[in-house]
Short mmCIF file of C-alpha atoms in Angstrom, two decimals:
data_model
loop_
_atom_site.label_atom_id
_atom_site.label_comp_id
_atom_site.label_asym_id
_atom_site.label_seq_id
_atom_site.Cartn_x
_atom_site.Cartn_y
_atom_site.Cartn_z
CA UNK A 234 -47.29 131.39 76.04
CA UNK A 235 -44.23 134.37 76.72
CA UNK A 236 -46.95 136.75 78.27
CA UNK A 237 -48.01 133.85 80.61
CA UNK A 238 -44.67 133.06 81.52
CA UNK A 239 -44.11 137.01 82.18
CA UNK A 240 -47.02 137.14 84.38
CA UNK A 241 -46.50 133.94 86.49
CA UNK A 242 -43.28 135.61 87.90
CA UNK A 243 -45.20 138.00 90.10
CA UNK A 244 -47.21 135.13 91.74
CA UNK A 245 -44.04 133.00 92.22
CA UNK A 246 -42.15 135.91 94.05
CA UNK A 247 -44.10 135.46 97.41
CA UNK A 248 -42.73 131.86 97.41
CA UNK A 249 -39.24 132.87 97.25
CA UNK A 250 -39.41 135.41 100.30
CA UNK A 251 -37.94 133.19 102.71
CA UNK A 252 -34.89 132.49 100.56
CA UNK A 253 -34.44 136.06 99.81
CA UNK A 254 -34.31 137.12 103.17
CA UNK A 255 -31.99 134.57 104.21
CA UNK A 256 -29.91 135.46 101.27
CA UNK A 257 -29.94 139.01 102.60
CA UNK A 258 -28.97 138.57 106.21
CA UNK A 259 -26.06 136.37 105.15
CA UNK A 260 -25.17 139.02 103.01
CA UNK A 261 -25.78 141.54 105.91
CA UNK A 262 -23.57 139.35 108.28
CA UNK A 263 -20.82 139.01 105.95
CA UNK A 264 -20.61 142.83 105.21
CA UNK A 265 -20.77 143.34 108.88
CA UNK A 266 -17.93 140.69 109.70
CA UNK A 267 -15.81 142.33 106.67
CA UNK A 268 -16.14 145.60 107.91
CA UNK A 269 -15.50 144.40 111.58
CA UNK A 270 -12.33 143.03 110.26
CA UNK A 271 -11.14 146.33 108.48
CA UNK A 272 -11.78 148.38 111.52
CA UNK A 273 -9.91 145.98 113.63
CA UNK A 274 -7.04 145.53 111.31
CA UNK A 275 -7.10 149.22 110.83
CA UNK A 276 -7.23 150.29 114.65
CA UNK A 277 -4.38 147.51 115.14
CA UNK A 278 -2.24 149.30 112.72
CA UNK A 279 -2.92 153.08 113.19
CA UNK A 280 -3.79 154.02 116.54
CA UNK A 281 -4.15 157.70 115.91
CA UNK A 282 -7.15 156.94 113.37
CA UNK A 283 -9.30 155.29 116.35
CA UNK A 284 -11.76 157.94 116.80
CA UNK A 285 -12.66 158.13 113.18
CA UNK A 286 -13.25 154.24 113.07
CA UNK A 287 -15.64 154.56 115.78
CA UNK A 288 -17.64 156.86 113.55
CA UNK A 289 -17.60 154.35 110.79
CA UNK A 290 -19.01 151.75 113.12
CA UNK A 291 -22.11 153.82 114.07
CA UNK A 292 -22.58 154.76 110.21
CA UNK A 293 -22.96 151.07 109.19
CA UNK A 294 -26.75 149.81 110.60
CA UNK A 295 -28.52 152.17 108.07
CA UNK A 296 -26.56 151.61 104.83
CA UNK A 297 -26.65 147.99 105.57
CA UNK A 298 -30.57 147.83 106.04
CA UNK A 299 -31.46 149.29 102.68
CA UNK A 300 -29.68 146.32 100.94
CA UNK A 301 -31.83 143.80 103.18
CA UNK A 302 -35.02 145.33 101.38
CA UNK A 303 -33.50 146.22 98.01
CA UNK A 304 -31.08 143.59 97.60
CA UNK A 305 -34.11 141.38 96.18
CA UNK A 306 -32.01 141.22 92.82
CA UNK A 307 -29.66 138.82 94.65
CA UNK A 308 -31.67 136.00 93.99
CA UNK A 309 -31.25 136.62 90.19
CA UNK A 310 -29.56 133.62 90.02
CA UNK A 311 -32.58 131.20 90.34
CA UNK A 312 -33.39 132.88 86.79
CA UNK A 313 -31.97 129.93 85.00
CA UNK A 314 -35.23 127.99 85.54
CA UNK A 315 -36.36 130.12 82.79
CA UNK A 316 -34.65 128.55 79.88
CA UNK A 317 -37.19 125.19 80.03
CA UNK A 318 -39.67 127.06 78.36
CA UNK A 319 -37.61 127.55 74.92
CA UNK A 320 -37.73 123.75 74.21
CA UNK A 321 -41.43 123.88 74.38
CA UNK A 322 -41.27 126.20 71.33
CA UNK A 323 -38.86 124.93 68.76
CA UNK A 324 -40.39 126.85 65.88
CA UNK A 325 -39.18 130.42 67.73
CA UNK A 326 -35.75 130.07 68.62
CA UNK A 327 -35.10 133.61 67.08
CA UNK A 328 -37.71 135.51 69.22
CA UNK A 329 -36.07 134.36 72.55
CA UNK A 330 -32.88 136.91 72.61
CA UNK A 331 -35.25 139.50 71.78
CA UNK A 332 -37.47 138.72 75.09
CA UNK A 333 -34.39 138.46 77.40
CA UNK A 334 -33.37 142.08 77.34
CA UNK A 335 -36.93 142.93 78.71
CA UNK A 336 -35.60 142.50 82.38
CA UNK A 337 -33.27 145.54 82.25
CA UNK A 338 -35.48 147.89 84.05
CA UNK A 339 -34.48 145.60 86.88
CA UNK A 340 -30.76 146.18 86.53
CA UNK A 341 -30.63 149.75 87.90
CA UNK A 342 -31.95 148.17 91.34
CA UNK A 343 -28.23 146.62 92.34
CA UNK A 344 -26.90 150.33 92.42
CA UNK A 345 -28.71 151.79 95.36
CA UNK A 346 -27.39 148.65 97.33
CA UNK A 347 -23.70 149.30 96.57
CA UNK A 348 -23.87 152.80 97.55
CA UNK A 349 -23.34 151.95 101.37
CA UNK A 350 -20.58 149.71 100.51
CA UNK A 351 -18.93 152.41 98.29
CA UNK A 352 -19.54 155.15 101.22
CA UNK A 353 -17.99 153.02 103.77
CA UNK A 354 -14.89 152.32 101.50
CA UNK A 355 -14.80 155.87 100.84
CA UNK A 356 -14.60 156.75 104.54
CA UNK A 357 -12.30 154.08 105.30
CA UNK A 358 -9.81 155.07 102.49
CA UNK A 359 -10.22 158.49 103.84
CA UNK A 360 -9.61 157.48 107.65
CA UNK A 361 -6.65 155.69 106.06
CA UNK A 362 -5.31 158.39 104.32
CA UNK A 363 -5.76 160.97 106.95
CA UNK A 364 -4.03 158.09 109.35
CA UNK A 365 -1.21 157.91 106.49
CA UNK A 366 -0.91 161.47 106.56
CA UNK A 367 -0.59 162.03 110.32
CA UNK A 368 1.97 159.21 110.33
CA UNK A 369 3.88 160.84 107.58
CA UNK A 370 3.94 164.04 109.47
CA UNK A 371 5.16 162.72 112.70
CA UNK A 372 7.85 160.70 110.68
CA UNK A 373 8.66 164.38 108.81
CA UNK A 374 8.49 165.89 112.31
CA UNK A 375 10.84 163.14 113.95
CA UNK A 376 13.13 163.52 110.76
CA UNK A 377 13.47 167.33 111.13
CA UNK A 378 14.15 166.91 115.02
CA UNK A 379 16.95 164.45 113.95
CA UNK A 380 18.22 166.47 111.35
CA UNK A 381 18.40 169.68 113.56
CA UNK A 382 20.03 167.58 116.56
CA UNK A 383 22.61 166.29 113.91
CA UNK A 384 23.18 169.53 112.69
CA UNK A 385 23.78 170.86 116.46
CA UNK A 386 26.09 168.37 116.90
CA UNK A 387 28.19 168.84 113.48
CA UNK A 388 28.05 172.31 114.60
CA UNK A 389 29.36 171.49 117.86
CA UNK A 390 31.94 169.12 116.43
CA UNK A 391 33.22 171.59 113.97
CA UNK A 392 33.48 174.46 116.51
CA UNK A 393 35.77 171.85 118.48
CA UNK A 394 37.62 171.09 115.57
CA UNK A 395 38.36 174.99 114.84
CA UNK A 396 39.36 175.35 118.44
CA UNK A 397 41.84 172.66 118.10
CA UNK A 398 42.90 173.80 114.60
CA UNK A 399 43.91 177.19 116.25
CA UNK A 400 45.84 175.71 119.03
CA UNK A 401 47.55 173.50 116.77
CA UNK A 402 48.34 176.71 114.54
CA UNK A 403 49.78 178.58 117.26
CA UNK A 404 51.73 175.69 118.41
CA UNK A 405 52.78 175.26 115.12
CA UNK A 406 53.83 178.90 114.44
CA UNK A 407 55.71 179.14 117.78
CA UNK A 408 57.69 175.66 116.68
CA UNK A 409 58.34 177.57 113.03
CA UNK A 410 59.92 180.86 115.09
CA UNK A 411 61.99 178.64 117.17
CA UNK A 412 63.28 176.54 113.80
CA UNK A 413 63.60 179.74 111.88
CA UNK A 414 66.06 181.11 114.64
CA UNK A 415 67.84 177.87 114.69
CA UNK A 416 68.08 177.96 110.85
CA UNK A 417 69.58 181.41 110.64
CA UNK A 418 72.38 180.80 113.41
CA UNK A 419 72.77 177.53 111.35
CA UNK A 420 73.19 179.32 108.17
CA UNK A 421 75.56 181.92 109.63
CA UNK A 422 77.68 179.41 110.76
CA UNK A 423 77.67 177.19 107.52
CA UNK A 424 78.44 180.98 105.58
CA UNK A 425 81.45 181.40 107.48
CA UNK A 426 82.67 177.79 106.64
CA UNK A 427 81.40 178.05 102.88
CA UNK A 428 83.53 181.16 102.74
CA UNK A 429 86.81 179.64 104.37
CA UNK A 430 86.29 176.42 101.86
CA UNK A 431 85.27 178.46 98.95
CA UNK A 432 88.66 180.26 99.31
CA UNK A 433 90.55 176.87 99.62
CA UNK A 434 88.80 175.68 96.41
CA UNK A 435 89.60 178.19 94.51
CA UNK A 436 93.21 178.00 95.29
CA UNK A 437 92.90 174.36 94.48
CA UNK A 438 90.92 174.93 91.35
CA UNK A 439 93.54 177.59 90.17
CA UNK A 440 96.52 174.90 90.35
CA UNK A 441 94.30 172.25 89.02
CA UNK A 442 93.68 174.29 86.05
CA UNK A 443 97.43 175.17 85.45
CA UNK A 444 98.39 171.23 85.55
CA UNK A 445 95.54 170.64 83.29
CA UNK A 446 96.41 173.49 80.82
CA UNK A 447 99.72 171.83 80.67
CA UNK A 448 98.31 168.09 80.33
CA UNK A 449 96.29 169.22 77.48
CA UNK A 450 99.12 171.03 75.69
CA UNK A 451 101.10 167.88 76.03
CA UNK A 452 98.14 165.80 74.70
CA UNK A 453 97.80 168.39 71.47
CA UNK A 454 101.58 167.97 70.67
CA UNK A 455 100.94 164.34 71.04
CA UNK A 456 97.71 164.28 68.91
CA UNK A 457 99.41 166.47 66.29
CA UNK A 458 102.41 163.83 66.01
CA UNK A 459 99.99 161.08 65.66
CA UNK A 460 97.60 162.74 63.19
CA UNK A 461 100.79 163.64 61.14
CA UNK A 462 102.12 159.75 61.39
CA UNK A 463 98.30 158.76 60.24
CA UNK A 464 97.94 160.92 57.09
CA UNK A 465 101.84 159.59 56.14
CA UNK A 466 100.79 156.24 56.49
CA UNK A 467 97.42 156.54 54.67
CA UNK A 468 98.99 158.38 51.81
CA UNK A 469 101.44 155.82 51.70
CA UNK A 470 98.73 152.98 51.95
CA UNK A 471 96.77 154.87 49.29
CA UNK A 472 99.82 155.14 47.27
CA UNK A 473 100.36 151.31 47.38
CA UNK A 474 96.94 150.68 46.60
CA UNK A 475 96.84 152.81 43.71
CA UNK A 476 99.77 151.46 42.30
CA UNK A 477 98.62 147.78 43.01
CA UNK A 478 95.02 149.09 41.16
CA UNK A 479 97.11 150.48 38.21
CA UNK A 480 99.47 147.57 38.16
CA UNK A 481 95.88 145.45 37.81
CA UNK A 482 94.18 147.76 35.57
CA UNK A 483 97.61 147.52 33.34
CA UNK A 484 97.62 143.76 33.50
CA UNK A 485 94.17 143.32 32.43
CA UNK A 486 94.15 145.69 29.44
CA UNK A 487 97.38 144.12 28.30
CA UNK A 488 95.55 140.56 28.43
CA UNK A 489 92.75 142.33 26.54
CA UNK A 490 94.84 143.66 24.01
CA UNK A 491 96.85 140.41 23.56
CA UNK A 492 93.63 138.65 23.10
CA UNK A 493 92.31 140.76 20.50
CA UNK A 494 95.82 140.73 18.61
CA UNK A 495 95.50 137.08 18.68
CA UNK A 496 92.38 136.99 16.68
CA UNK A 497 93.39 139.60 14.26
CA UNK A 498 93.97 138.49 10.50
CA UNK A 499 96.34 141.02 9.00
CA UNK A 500 96.05 142.31 5.61
CA UNK A 501 99.62 141.44 4.01
CA UNK A 502 101.72 144.11 2.32
CA UNK A 503 100.41 147.32 3.76
CA UNK A 504 102.99 150.19 3.36
CA UNK A 505 104.25 152.15 6.54
CA UNK A 506 102.71 151.09 10.00
CA UNK A 507 98.93 152.55 9.94
CA UNK A 508 97.03 152.55 13.23
CA UNK A 509 93.42 152.19 14.08
CA UNK A 510 91.43 153.26 17.10
CA UNK A 511 88.20 151.61 18.33
CA UNK A 512 85.90 152.55 21.25
CA UNK A 513 84.55 149.38 23.04
CA UNK A 514 81.82 149.57 25.59
CA UNK A 515 81.86 146.20 28.13
CA UNK A 516 79.39 144.68 30.28
CA UNK A 517 80.00 143.45 33.81
CA UNK A 518 81.40 139.88 32.83
CA UNK A 519 83.11 140.83 29.78
CA UNK A 520 80.04 140.64 26.98
CA UNK A 521 80.81 143.54 24.25
CA UNK A 522 77.76 145.97 24.07
CA UNK A 523 79.32 148.11 21.28
CA UNK A 524 82.13 148.66 18.86
CA UNK A 525 82.23 151.98 17.50
CA UNK A 526 85.52 153.08 15.05
CA UNK A 527 86.85 156.09 16.41
CA UNK A 528 90.20 156.98 13.99
CA UNK A 529 90.62 154.83 10.84
CA UNK A 530 93.86 153.81 9.70
CA UNK A 531 93.25 154.52 6.21
CA UNK A 532 92.88 151.29 5.13
CA UNK A 533 89.42 149.80 5.55
CA UNK A 534 90.75 146.07 5.26
CA UNK A 535 92.94 146.65 8.34
CA UNK A 536 90.23 148.43 9.95
CA UNK A 537 87.63 145.57 9.49
CA UNK A 538 90.08 142.79 10.65
CA UNK A 539 90.55 144.42 14.12
CA UNK A 540 87.24 145.12 14.31
CA UNK A 541 86.42 141.24 13.60
CA UNK A 542 88.92 140.24 16.21
CA UNK A 543 87.37 142.66 18.95
CA UNK A 544 84.37 140.77 18.23
CA UNK A 545 85.69 137.43 18.49
CA UNK A 546 87.60 138.25 21.56
CA UNK A 547 84.62 138.41 23.55
CA UNK A 548 84.15 137.68 26.58
CA UNK A 549 87.17 140.17 27.28
CA UNK A 550 88.84 139.24 30.62
CA UNK A 551 88.30 141.68 33.27
CA UNK A 552 89.54 142.09 37.15
CA UNK A 553 87.70 140.01 39.83
CA UNK A 554 87.13 143.09 41.74
CA UNK A 555 84.11 144.71 41.04
CA UNK A 556 85.43 148.39 41.76
CA UNK A 557 87.51 148.18 39.14
CA UNK A 558 84.98 147.60 36.18
CA UNK A 559 84.72 151.41 35.79
CA UNK A 560 88.49 151.37 34.61
CA UNK A 561 87.11 148.91 31.26
CA UNK A 562 83.34 150.08 30.93
CA UNK A 563 84.49 152.29 28.15
CA UNK A 564 87.58 150.84 26.38
CA UNK A 565 90.10 152.22 23.77
CA UNK A 566 91.48 149.76 21.67
CA UNK A 567 94.54 151.17 19.49
CA UNK A 568 96.14 148.58 16.96
CA UNK A 569 99.37 149.20 15.36
CA UNK A 570 100.01 147.07 12.22
CA UNK A 571 103.63 146.52 12.93
CA UNK A 572 103.47 146.01 16.48
#
């Protein structure tokens, strides 16, 4: 059945000639209209390429006639009727894809009809490119002319500016010369006035210096007298302050000794008047940090009694002024037996 189907195709071809001719004629008409629109639009936009467009118009008839005869592949769309035979052969669905590639020899046929269109498009592209090149050259020429004109105008303007600048410089030089002469005359006059003024100022300065020297000597004598008085006052104040400090220190040392003696339990019947000496280290606030025997009385009972009394006396009385604490930090306590 496949062979019969392929054989029937040539028999049906004459029946399709009228439709093919109509399709080919319609295709030619469409191409002609399209080319006409391209040529008309190109001529309307690019007048310089008008001659070349006419040439393309004359070449169109021959390439277009070829598609009329060889463009028979255009009826290819009717090929879909071929699928109906497969339903009659359900046992052989696989061979059908292999049979379809056989019409491949027909495929090269569409290539020749396209050559005229490609040639036309190439010519149109070349014509358009040539027109664009001419247009670019014209624009470039116009640009160069405008640039040359602009340069000439700038050069003319530059010359005018230079001439104007030269005139202004000459006028400026003349004004400067006149001004220089006026300044020199004015400087001479001022120099004479300045010399006279300087002599007067020097005389005035000499008198002022003498007066200044007299005032400075007087001020120096006054400062020396005031300094002497200030030093005397400071010395008196320092002596008074020292006396007050000594008095304060003596007072608190007496209070410390009194407190310690009040707590001594004297051993009875010691011969003579023995003396014991201790070194006491104090803390701020009157607490005792350390008690060390510096010199024994020779009577251990008396030494021990005094040491116990020192410990029992803490906190020892100290001045309220913290600056005086250094006088009490390391305190020597001397106790006489018969005091």
